[in-house]
Coordinates of C-alpha atoms in Angstrom, one line a residue:
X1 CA 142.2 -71.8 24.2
X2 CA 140.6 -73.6 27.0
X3 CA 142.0 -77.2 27.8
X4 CA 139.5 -79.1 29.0
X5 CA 139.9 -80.4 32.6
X6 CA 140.5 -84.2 33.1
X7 CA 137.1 -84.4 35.5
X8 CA 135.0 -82.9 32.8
X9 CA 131.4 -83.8 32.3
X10 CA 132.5 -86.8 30.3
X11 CA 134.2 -88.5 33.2
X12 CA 131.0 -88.1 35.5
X13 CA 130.0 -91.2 37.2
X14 CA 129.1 -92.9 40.4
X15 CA 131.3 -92.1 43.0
X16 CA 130.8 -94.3 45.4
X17 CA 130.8 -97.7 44.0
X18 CA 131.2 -100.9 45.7
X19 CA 133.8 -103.5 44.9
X20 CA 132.0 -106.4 43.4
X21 CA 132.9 -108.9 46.3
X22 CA 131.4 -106.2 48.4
X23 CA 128.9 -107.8 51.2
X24 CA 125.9 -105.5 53.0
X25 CA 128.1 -105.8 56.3
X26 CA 131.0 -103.8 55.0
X27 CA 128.9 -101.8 53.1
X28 CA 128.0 -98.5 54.6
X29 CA 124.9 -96.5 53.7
X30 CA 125.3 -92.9 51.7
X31 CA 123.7 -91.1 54.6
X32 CA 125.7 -92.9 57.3
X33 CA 127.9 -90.9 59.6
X34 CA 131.1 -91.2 59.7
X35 CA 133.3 -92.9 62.6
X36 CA 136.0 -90.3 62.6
X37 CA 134.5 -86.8 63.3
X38 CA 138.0 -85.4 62.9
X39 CA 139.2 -83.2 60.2
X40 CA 140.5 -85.2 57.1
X41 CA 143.1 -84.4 54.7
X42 CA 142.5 -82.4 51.2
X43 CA 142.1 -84.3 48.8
X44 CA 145.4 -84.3 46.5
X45 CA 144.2 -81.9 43.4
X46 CA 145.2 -83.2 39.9
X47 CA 148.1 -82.7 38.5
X48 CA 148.8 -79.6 35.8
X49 CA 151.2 -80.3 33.5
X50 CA 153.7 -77.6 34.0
X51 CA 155.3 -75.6 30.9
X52 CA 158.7 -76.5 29.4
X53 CA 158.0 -78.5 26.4
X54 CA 159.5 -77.8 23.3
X55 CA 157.0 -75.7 22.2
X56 CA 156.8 -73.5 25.1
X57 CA 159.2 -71.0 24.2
X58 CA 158.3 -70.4 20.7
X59 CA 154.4 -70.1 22.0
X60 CA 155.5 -67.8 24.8
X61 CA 157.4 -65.3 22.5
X62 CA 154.3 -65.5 20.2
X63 CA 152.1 -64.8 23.2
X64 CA 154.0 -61.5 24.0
X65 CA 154.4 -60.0 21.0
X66 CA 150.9 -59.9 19.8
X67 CA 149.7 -59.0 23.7
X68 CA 151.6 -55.5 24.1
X69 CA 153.8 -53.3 22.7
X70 CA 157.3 -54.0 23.9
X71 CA 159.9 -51.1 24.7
X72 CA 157.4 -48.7 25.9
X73 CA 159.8 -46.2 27.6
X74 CA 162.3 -46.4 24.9
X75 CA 160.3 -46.0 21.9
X76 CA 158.9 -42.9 24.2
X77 CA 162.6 -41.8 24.5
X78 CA 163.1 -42.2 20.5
X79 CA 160.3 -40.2 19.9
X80 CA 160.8 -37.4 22.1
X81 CA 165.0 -37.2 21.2
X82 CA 164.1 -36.9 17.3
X83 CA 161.5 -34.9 17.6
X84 CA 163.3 -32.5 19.7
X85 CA 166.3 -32.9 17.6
X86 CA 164.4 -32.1 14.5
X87 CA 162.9 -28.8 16.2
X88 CA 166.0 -27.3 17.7
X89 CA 167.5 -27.4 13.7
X90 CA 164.7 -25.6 12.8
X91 CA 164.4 -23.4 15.1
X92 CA 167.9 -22.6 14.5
X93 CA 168.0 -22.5 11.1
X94 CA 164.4 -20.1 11.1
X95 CA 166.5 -17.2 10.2
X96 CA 168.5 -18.9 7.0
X97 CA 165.6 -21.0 6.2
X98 CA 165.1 -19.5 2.1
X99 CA 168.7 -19.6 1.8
X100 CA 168.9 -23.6 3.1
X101 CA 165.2 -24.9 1.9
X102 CA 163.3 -22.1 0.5
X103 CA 163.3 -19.8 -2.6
X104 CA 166.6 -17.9 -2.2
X105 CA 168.3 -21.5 -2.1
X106 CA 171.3 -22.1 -4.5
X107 CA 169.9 -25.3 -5.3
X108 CA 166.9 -23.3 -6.5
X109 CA 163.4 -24.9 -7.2
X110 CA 163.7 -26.0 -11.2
X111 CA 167.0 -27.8 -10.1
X112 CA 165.2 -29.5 -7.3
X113 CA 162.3 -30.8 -9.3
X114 CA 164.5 -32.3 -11.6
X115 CA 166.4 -34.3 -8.9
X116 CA 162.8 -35.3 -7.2
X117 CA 161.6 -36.2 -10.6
X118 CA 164.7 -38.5 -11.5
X119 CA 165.2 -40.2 -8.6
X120 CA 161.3 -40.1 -7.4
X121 CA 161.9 -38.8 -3.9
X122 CA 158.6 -37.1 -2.2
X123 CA 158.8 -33.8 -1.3
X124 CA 155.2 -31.2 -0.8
X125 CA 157.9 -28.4 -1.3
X126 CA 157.4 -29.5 -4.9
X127 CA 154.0 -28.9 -5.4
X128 CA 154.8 -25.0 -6.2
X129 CA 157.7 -22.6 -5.8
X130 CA 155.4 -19.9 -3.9
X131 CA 157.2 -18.3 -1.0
X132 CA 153.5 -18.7 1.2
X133 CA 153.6 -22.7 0.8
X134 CA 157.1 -22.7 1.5
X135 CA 156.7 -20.5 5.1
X136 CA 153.4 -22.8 5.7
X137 CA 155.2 -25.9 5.1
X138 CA 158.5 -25.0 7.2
X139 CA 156.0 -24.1 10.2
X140 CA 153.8 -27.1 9.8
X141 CA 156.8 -29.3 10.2
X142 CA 157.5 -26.7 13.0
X143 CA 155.0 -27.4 14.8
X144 CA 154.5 -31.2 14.2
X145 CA 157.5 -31.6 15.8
X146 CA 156.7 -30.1 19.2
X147 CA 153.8 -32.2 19.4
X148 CA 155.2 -35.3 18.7
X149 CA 158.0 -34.1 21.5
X150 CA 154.8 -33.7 23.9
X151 CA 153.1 -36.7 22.6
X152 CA 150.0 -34.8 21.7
X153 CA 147.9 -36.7 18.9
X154 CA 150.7 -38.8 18.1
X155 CA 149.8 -40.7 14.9
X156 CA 148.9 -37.9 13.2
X157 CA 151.7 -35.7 14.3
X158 CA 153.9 -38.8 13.6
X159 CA 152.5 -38.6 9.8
X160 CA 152.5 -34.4 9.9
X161 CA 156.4 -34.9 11.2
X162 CA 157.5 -37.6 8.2
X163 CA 156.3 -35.5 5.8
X164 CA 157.9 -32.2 6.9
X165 CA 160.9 -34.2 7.5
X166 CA 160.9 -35.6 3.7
X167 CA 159.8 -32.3 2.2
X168 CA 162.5 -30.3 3.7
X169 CA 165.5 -32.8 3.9
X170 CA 164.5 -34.1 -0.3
X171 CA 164.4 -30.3 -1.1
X172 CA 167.9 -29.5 -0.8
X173 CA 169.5 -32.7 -0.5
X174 CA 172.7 -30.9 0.0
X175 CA 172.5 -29.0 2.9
X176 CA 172.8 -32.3 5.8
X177 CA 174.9 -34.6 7.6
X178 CA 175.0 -38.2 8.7
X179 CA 172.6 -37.0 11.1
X180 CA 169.6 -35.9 8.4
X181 CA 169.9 -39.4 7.1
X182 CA 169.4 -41.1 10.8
X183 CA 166.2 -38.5 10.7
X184 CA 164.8 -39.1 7.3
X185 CA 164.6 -43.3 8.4
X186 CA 163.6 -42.7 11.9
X187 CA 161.0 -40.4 10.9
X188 CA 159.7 -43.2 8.4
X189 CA 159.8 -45.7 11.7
X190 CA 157.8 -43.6 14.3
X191 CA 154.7 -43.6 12.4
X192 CA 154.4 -47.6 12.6
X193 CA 155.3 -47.5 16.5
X194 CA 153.2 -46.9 19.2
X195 CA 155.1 -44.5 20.9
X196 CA 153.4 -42.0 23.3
X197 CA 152.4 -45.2 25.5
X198 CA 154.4 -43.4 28.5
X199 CA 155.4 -39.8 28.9
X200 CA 153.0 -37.8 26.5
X201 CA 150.1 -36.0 26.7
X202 CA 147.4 -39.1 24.6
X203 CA 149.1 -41.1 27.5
X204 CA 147.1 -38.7 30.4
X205 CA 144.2 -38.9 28.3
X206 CA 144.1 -42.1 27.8
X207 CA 144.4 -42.5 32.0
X208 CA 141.8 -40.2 32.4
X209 CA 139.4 -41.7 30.1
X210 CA 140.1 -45.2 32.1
X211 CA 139.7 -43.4 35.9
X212 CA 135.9 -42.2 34.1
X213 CA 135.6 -45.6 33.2
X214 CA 136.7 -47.4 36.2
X215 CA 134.0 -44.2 38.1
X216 CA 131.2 -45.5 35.9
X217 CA 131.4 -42.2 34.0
X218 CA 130.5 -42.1 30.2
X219 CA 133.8 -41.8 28.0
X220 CA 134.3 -37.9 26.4
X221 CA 133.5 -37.4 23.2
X222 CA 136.7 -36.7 21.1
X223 CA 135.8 -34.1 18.5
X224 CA 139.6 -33.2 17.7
X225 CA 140.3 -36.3 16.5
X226 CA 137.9 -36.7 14.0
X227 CA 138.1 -33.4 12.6
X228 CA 141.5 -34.0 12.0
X229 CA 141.2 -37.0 10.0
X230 CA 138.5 -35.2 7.8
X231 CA 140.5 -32.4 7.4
X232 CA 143.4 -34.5 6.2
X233 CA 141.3 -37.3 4.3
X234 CA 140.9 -34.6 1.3
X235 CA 144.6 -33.0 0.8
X236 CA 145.5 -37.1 0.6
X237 CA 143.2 -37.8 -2.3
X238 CA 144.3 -34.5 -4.0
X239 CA 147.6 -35.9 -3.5
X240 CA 147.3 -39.0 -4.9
X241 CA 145.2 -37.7 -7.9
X242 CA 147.5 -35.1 -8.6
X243 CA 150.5 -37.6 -8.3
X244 CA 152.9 -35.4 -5.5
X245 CA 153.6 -38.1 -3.5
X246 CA 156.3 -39.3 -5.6
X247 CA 157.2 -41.8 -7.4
X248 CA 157.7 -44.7 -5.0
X249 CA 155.1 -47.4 -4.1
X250 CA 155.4 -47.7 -0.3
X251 CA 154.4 -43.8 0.3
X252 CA 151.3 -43.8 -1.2
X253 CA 150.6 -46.9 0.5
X254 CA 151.4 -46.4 4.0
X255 CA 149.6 -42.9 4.0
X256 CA 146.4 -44.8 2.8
X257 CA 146.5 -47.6 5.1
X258 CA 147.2 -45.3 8.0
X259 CA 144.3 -42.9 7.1
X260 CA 141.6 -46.0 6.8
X261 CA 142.6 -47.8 9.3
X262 CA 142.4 -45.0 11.3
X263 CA 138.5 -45.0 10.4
X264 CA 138.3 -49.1 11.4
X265 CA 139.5 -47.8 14.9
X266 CA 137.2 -45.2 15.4
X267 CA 134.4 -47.7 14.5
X268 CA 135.7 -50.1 16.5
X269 CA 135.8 -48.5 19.5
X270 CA 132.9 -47.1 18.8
X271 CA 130.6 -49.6 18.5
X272 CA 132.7 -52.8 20.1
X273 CA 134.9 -51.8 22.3
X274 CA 135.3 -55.1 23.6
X275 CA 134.9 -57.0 20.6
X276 CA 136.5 -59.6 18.6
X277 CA 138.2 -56.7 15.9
X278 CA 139.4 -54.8 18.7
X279 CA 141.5 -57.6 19.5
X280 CA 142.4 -58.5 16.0
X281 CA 143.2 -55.0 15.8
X282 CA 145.2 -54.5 18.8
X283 CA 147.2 -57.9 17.9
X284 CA 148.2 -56.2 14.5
X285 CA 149.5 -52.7 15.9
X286 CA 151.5 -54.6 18.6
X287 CA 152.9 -56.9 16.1
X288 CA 153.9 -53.7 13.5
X289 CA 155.1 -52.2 16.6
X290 CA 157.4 -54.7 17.9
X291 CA 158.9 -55.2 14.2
X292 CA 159.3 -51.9 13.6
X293 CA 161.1 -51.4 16.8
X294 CA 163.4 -54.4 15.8
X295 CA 164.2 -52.5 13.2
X296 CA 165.4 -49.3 14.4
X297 CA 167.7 -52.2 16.7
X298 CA 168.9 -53.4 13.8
X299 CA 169.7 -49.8 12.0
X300 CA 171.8 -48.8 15.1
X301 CA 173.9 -52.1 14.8
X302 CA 174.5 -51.4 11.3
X303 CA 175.3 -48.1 11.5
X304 CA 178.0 -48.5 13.9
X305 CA 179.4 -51.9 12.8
X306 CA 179.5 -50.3 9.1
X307 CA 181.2 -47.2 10.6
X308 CA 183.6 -49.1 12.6
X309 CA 184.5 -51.5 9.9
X310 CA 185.2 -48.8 7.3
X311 CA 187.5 -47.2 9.7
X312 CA 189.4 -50.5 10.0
X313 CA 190.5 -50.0 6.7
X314 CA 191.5 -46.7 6.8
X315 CA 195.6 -45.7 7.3
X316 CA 195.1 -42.8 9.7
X317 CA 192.7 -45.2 12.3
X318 CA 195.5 -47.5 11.6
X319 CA 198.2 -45.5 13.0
X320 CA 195.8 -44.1 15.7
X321 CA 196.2 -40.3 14.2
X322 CA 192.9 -40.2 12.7
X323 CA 191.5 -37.9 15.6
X324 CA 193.9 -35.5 15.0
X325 CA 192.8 -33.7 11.7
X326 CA 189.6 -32.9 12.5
X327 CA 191.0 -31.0 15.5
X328 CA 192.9 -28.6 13.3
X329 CA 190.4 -28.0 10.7
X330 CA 188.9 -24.8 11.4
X331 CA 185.7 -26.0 10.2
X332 CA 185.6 -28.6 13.2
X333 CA 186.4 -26.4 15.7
X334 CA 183.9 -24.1 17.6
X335 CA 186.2 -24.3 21.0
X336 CA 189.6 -23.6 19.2
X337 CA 191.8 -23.4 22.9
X338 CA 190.0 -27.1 23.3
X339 CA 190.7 -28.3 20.2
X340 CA 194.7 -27.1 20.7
X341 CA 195.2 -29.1 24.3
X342 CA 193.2 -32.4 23.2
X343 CA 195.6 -32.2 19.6
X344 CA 198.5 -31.7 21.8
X345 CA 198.4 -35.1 23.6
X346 CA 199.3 -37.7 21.2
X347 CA 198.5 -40.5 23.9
X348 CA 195.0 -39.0 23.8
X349 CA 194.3 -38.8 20.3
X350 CA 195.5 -42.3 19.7
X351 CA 193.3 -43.6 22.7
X352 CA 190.1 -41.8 21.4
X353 CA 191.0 -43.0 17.7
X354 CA 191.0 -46.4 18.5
X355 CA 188.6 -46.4 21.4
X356 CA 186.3 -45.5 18.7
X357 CA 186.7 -48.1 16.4
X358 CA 186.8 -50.7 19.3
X359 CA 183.7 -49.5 20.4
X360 CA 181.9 -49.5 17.1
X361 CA 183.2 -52.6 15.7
X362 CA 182.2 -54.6 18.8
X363 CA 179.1 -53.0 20.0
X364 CA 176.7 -55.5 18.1
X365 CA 178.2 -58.2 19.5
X366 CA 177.8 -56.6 23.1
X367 CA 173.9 -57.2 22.7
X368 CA 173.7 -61.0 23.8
X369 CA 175.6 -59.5 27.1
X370 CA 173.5 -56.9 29.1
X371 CA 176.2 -55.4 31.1
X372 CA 178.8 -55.3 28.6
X373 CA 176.1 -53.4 26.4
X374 CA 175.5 -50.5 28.9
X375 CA 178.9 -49.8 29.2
X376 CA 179.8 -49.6 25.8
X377 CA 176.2 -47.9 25.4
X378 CA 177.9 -45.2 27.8
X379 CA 181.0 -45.0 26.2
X380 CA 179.0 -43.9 23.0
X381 CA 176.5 -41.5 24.3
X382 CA 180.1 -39.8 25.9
X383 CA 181.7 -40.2 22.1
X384 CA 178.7 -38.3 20.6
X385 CA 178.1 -35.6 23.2
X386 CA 182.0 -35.1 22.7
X387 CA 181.5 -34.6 18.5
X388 CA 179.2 -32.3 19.6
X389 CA 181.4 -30.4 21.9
X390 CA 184.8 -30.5 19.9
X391 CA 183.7 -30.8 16.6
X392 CA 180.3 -28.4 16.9
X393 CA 177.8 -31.3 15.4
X394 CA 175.2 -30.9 17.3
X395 CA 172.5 -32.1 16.1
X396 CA 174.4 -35.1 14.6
X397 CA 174.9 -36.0 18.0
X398 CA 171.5 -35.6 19.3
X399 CA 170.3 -38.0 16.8
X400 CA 172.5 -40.5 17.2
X401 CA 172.1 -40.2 21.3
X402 CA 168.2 -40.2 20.4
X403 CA 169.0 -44.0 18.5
X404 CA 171.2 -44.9 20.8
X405 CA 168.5 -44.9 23.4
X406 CA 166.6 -47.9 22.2
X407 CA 168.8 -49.7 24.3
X408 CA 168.4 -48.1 27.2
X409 CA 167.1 -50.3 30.0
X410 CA 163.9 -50.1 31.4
X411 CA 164.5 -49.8 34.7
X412 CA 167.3 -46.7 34.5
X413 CA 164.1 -44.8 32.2
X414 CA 161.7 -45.6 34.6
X415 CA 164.2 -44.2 37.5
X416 CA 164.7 -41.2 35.1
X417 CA 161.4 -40.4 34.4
X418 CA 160.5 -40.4 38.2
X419 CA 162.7 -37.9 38.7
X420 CA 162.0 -35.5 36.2
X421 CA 158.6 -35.7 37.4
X422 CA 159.6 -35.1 40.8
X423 CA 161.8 -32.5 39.6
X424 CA 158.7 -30.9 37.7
X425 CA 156.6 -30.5 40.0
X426 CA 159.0 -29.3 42.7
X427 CA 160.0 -26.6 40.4
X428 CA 156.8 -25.2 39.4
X429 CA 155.0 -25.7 43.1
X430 CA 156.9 -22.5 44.0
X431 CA 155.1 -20.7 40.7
X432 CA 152.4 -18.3 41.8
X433 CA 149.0 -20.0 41.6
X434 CA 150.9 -23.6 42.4
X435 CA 149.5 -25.7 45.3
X436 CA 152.2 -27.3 46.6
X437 CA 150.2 -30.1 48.5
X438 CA 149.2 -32.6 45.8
X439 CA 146.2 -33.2 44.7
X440 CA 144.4 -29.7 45.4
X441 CA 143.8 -27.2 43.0
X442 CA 146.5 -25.5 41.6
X443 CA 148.7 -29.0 41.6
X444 CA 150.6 -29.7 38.5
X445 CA 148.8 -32.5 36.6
X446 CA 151.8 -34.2 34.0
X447 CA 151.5 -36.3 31.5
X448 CA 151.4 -40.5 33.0
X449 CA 154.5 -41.4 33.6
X450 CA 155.9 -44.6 35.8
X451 CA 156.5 -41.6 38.6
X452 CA 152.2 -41.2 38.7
X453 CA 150.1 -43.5 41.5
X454 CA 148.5 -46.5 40.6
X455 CA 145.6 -45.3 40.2
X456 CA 146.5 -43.3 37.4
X457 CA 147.1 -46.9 35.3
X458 CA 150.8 -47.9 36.6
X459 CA 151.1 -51.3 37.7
X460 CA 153.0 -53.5 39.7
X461 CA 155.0 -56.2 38.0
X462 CA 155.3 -58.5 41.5
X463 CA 159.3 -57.9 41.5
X464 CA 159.1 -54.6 42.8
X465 CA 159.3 -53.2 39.2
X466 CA 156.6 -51.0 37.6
X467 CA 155.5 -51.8 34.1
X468 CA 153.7 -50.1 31.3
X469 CA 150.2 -48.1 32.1
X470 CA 147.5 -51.1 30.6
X471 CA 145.1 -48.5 28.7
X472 CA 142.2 -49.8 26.9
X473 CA 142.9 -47.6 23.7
X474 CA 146.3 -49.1 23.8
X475 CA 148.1 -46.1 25.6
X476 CA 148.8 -43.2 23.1
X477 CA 147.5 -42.2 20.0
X478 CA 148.0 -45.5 18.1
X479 CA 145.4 -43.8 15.5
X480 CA 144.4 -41.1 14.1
X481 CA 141.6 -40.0 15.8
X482 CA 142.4 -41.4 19.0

């Protein structure tokens, strides 16, 4: 909204007006010249009101969270952790996949649909006990996954990957860990987030689409994107008629809204790109972003502070021995001669039991303090790379690592990305058919990152900082044919 200025058109007026005891002898004509040729002083420009009422703050948080998607690099950094943490199970569980998921299961297929029919979970797997839909569904979720780690059609593969994830994990509900269940939610999250604004491969398109533009070049016609969403359109509305997408409300509901409004994008960009409705609609995706990523916040905090307060009420985290049985279960013990000399040290067992519950209990209450929060966000990520060592849970870990990095800060990621980049490309200049001078032929071209030139959308915040890549299609696959 523009405030009108105070010399507006309805303040216009005579300027030079003289007093009414005014005589012709001190009364100078408009086209007289002035006595004093020398320069005179600006006039004194009118006062702005500077901001700082009450209801600046309140319009100022407004203002941000409909303008952009917050968290860029560490929604990035949640996507590519669960992604990847979801694939490496797979891919090592591909040899006892029908024993886990599939028909050779002990929790065999009529045992499973009476579960999913009781308690109305969703699950494709359902649909029929053929061996073929099984193999097509298990690589499907495969391979959603590695896209979503490369950040390649995003919302769609964000979809793909939430309902792999909920086929397989509501097929034999059995066979997880803690872990599965931070996957099953977070799954559920990425699909309202847009997360492949940094470090993915709709990210580099979405530069180079903006470098045609910025060249005067006509935009490239996306044909994958659309043939996607009409290849999916009919196996939703088979879905739904047939009723396999469970018995819950909010399924059905989000897969609909995701697939037409994916159709209102297309149009929109389409036809008015710069438009009214591609505001509205940008304001809408930012705000289910941000919320949704306020969300996953608020999972962490209650994931650890139930965790810790539970173990408060435990004897063995009382006494500080709690550590110590899980370190002589053979169960828990991949590195058995590690196990032995960590289980030896009673001063060390009784610091790790209690650092643990000290960490937990207090890490929500670490948020309203930045640097108290990174350490303790340290001392966590070191706790769960340790389970994974000592008590061989590792992909328990990796999720939990992979939530844990939502409160990352900014500038660290941006540091860390730069690096790998630089790392990238010094590592495969020295490949055969590499330039190693950049920008000829042959020169690695990686996903946008904060590491890439200005040119390539990165821009400077003015405090020597470099923030999110401004993309007109909002930076990374926030639909489904985009």
């Amino acid at each position: 909204m523009t405030i009108p200025s105070p010399a507006g058109p309805q303040n216009e007026g005579p300027q030079n007006v003289a007093p009414q005891n005014a005589t012709p002898q001190n009364v100078a004509p408009e086209n007289a010249a002035p006595h004093n040729e020398g320069p005179r002083p600006a006039a004194p420009r009118p006062a702005v009101p500077r901001s700082g009422g009450p209801g600046d703050g309140p319009a100022r948080a407004l203002q941000r969270v409909t303008a952009s998607a917050l968290g860029p690099y560490q929604s990035a950094v949640v996507r590519i952790g669960f992604a990847a943490t979801y694939l490496f199970f797979l891919l090592r569980e591909l040899p006892n996949r029908h024993e886990l998921y599939g028909p050779d299961s002990p929790w065999h297929w009529d045992l499973a649909r009476q579960l999913t029919n009781g308690n109305e979970a969703f699950s494709v797997l359902m649909w029929t006990d053929s061996t073929v839909w099984f193999e097509a569904v298990y690589a499907l979720t495969l391979l959603s996954a590695a896209a979503l780690l490369l950040g390649w059609r995003t919302r769609t593969m964000s979809v793909l990957f939430m309902v792999g994830v909920l086929s397989v994990q509501n097929r034999s509900i059995f066979m997880g860990d803690g872990g599965d269940n931070v996957v099953h939610l977070m799954a559920i999250y990425l699909v309202l987030t847009r997360c492949a604004q940094v470090w993915s491969l709709d990210a580099r398109r979405a530069a180079r689409g903006a470098q045609r533009a910025a060249a005067g070049l006509p935009p490239l016609r996306d044909i994958v994107g659309p043939a996607l969403w009409v290849l999916l359109g009919p196996v939703l509305v088979a879905a739904t008629l047939m009723g396999g997408l469970g018995g819950t409300w909010w399924l059905p509901t989000l897969l609909w809204t995701i697939w037409l409004s994916a159709a209102a994008w297309w149009a929109v960009n389409r036809y008015l790109p710069h438009g009214e409705p591609r505001t509205l609609l940008d304001v809408l995706a930012n705000l289910t972003h941000n919320a949704t990523l306020a969300v996953i916040m608020a999972e962490v905090c209650l994931i650890y502070a139930t965790a810790g307060w539970y173990k408060i009420q435990g004897s063995r985290w009382q006494d500080g021995t709690a550590l110590y049985y899980p370190l002589n279960l053979d169960y828990f013990t991949p590195w058995p001669a590690l196990s032995d000399i960590l289980g030896a040290s009673g001063l060390m067992v009784m610091v790790l039991t209690y650092g643990t519950v000290i960490v937990q209990v207090a890490f929500p209450f670490t948020l309203f303090n930045r640097r108290v929060k990174n350490v303790l966000l340290v001392a966590m990520i070191c706790e769960h790379a340790g389970i994974a060592l000592l008590l061989g849970l590792p992909f328990f870990s990796m999720a939990m690592i992979a939530a844990d990095a939502v409160f990352l800060p900014t500038a660290f990621l941006v540091w860390l990305g730069a690096r790998a980049t630089i790392g990238g490309r010094r590592l495969l200049s020295g490949l055969p058919g590499r330039s190693r001078t950049p920008g000829k032929p042959g020169a690695l071209g990686l996903a946008h990152g904060p590491a890439d030139p200005p040119e390539a959308g990165s821009v400077k915040d003015g405090r020597g900082g470099t923030e999110e890549p401004r993309l007109q299609g909002g930076g990374g696959g926030h639909t489904l044919v985009g």
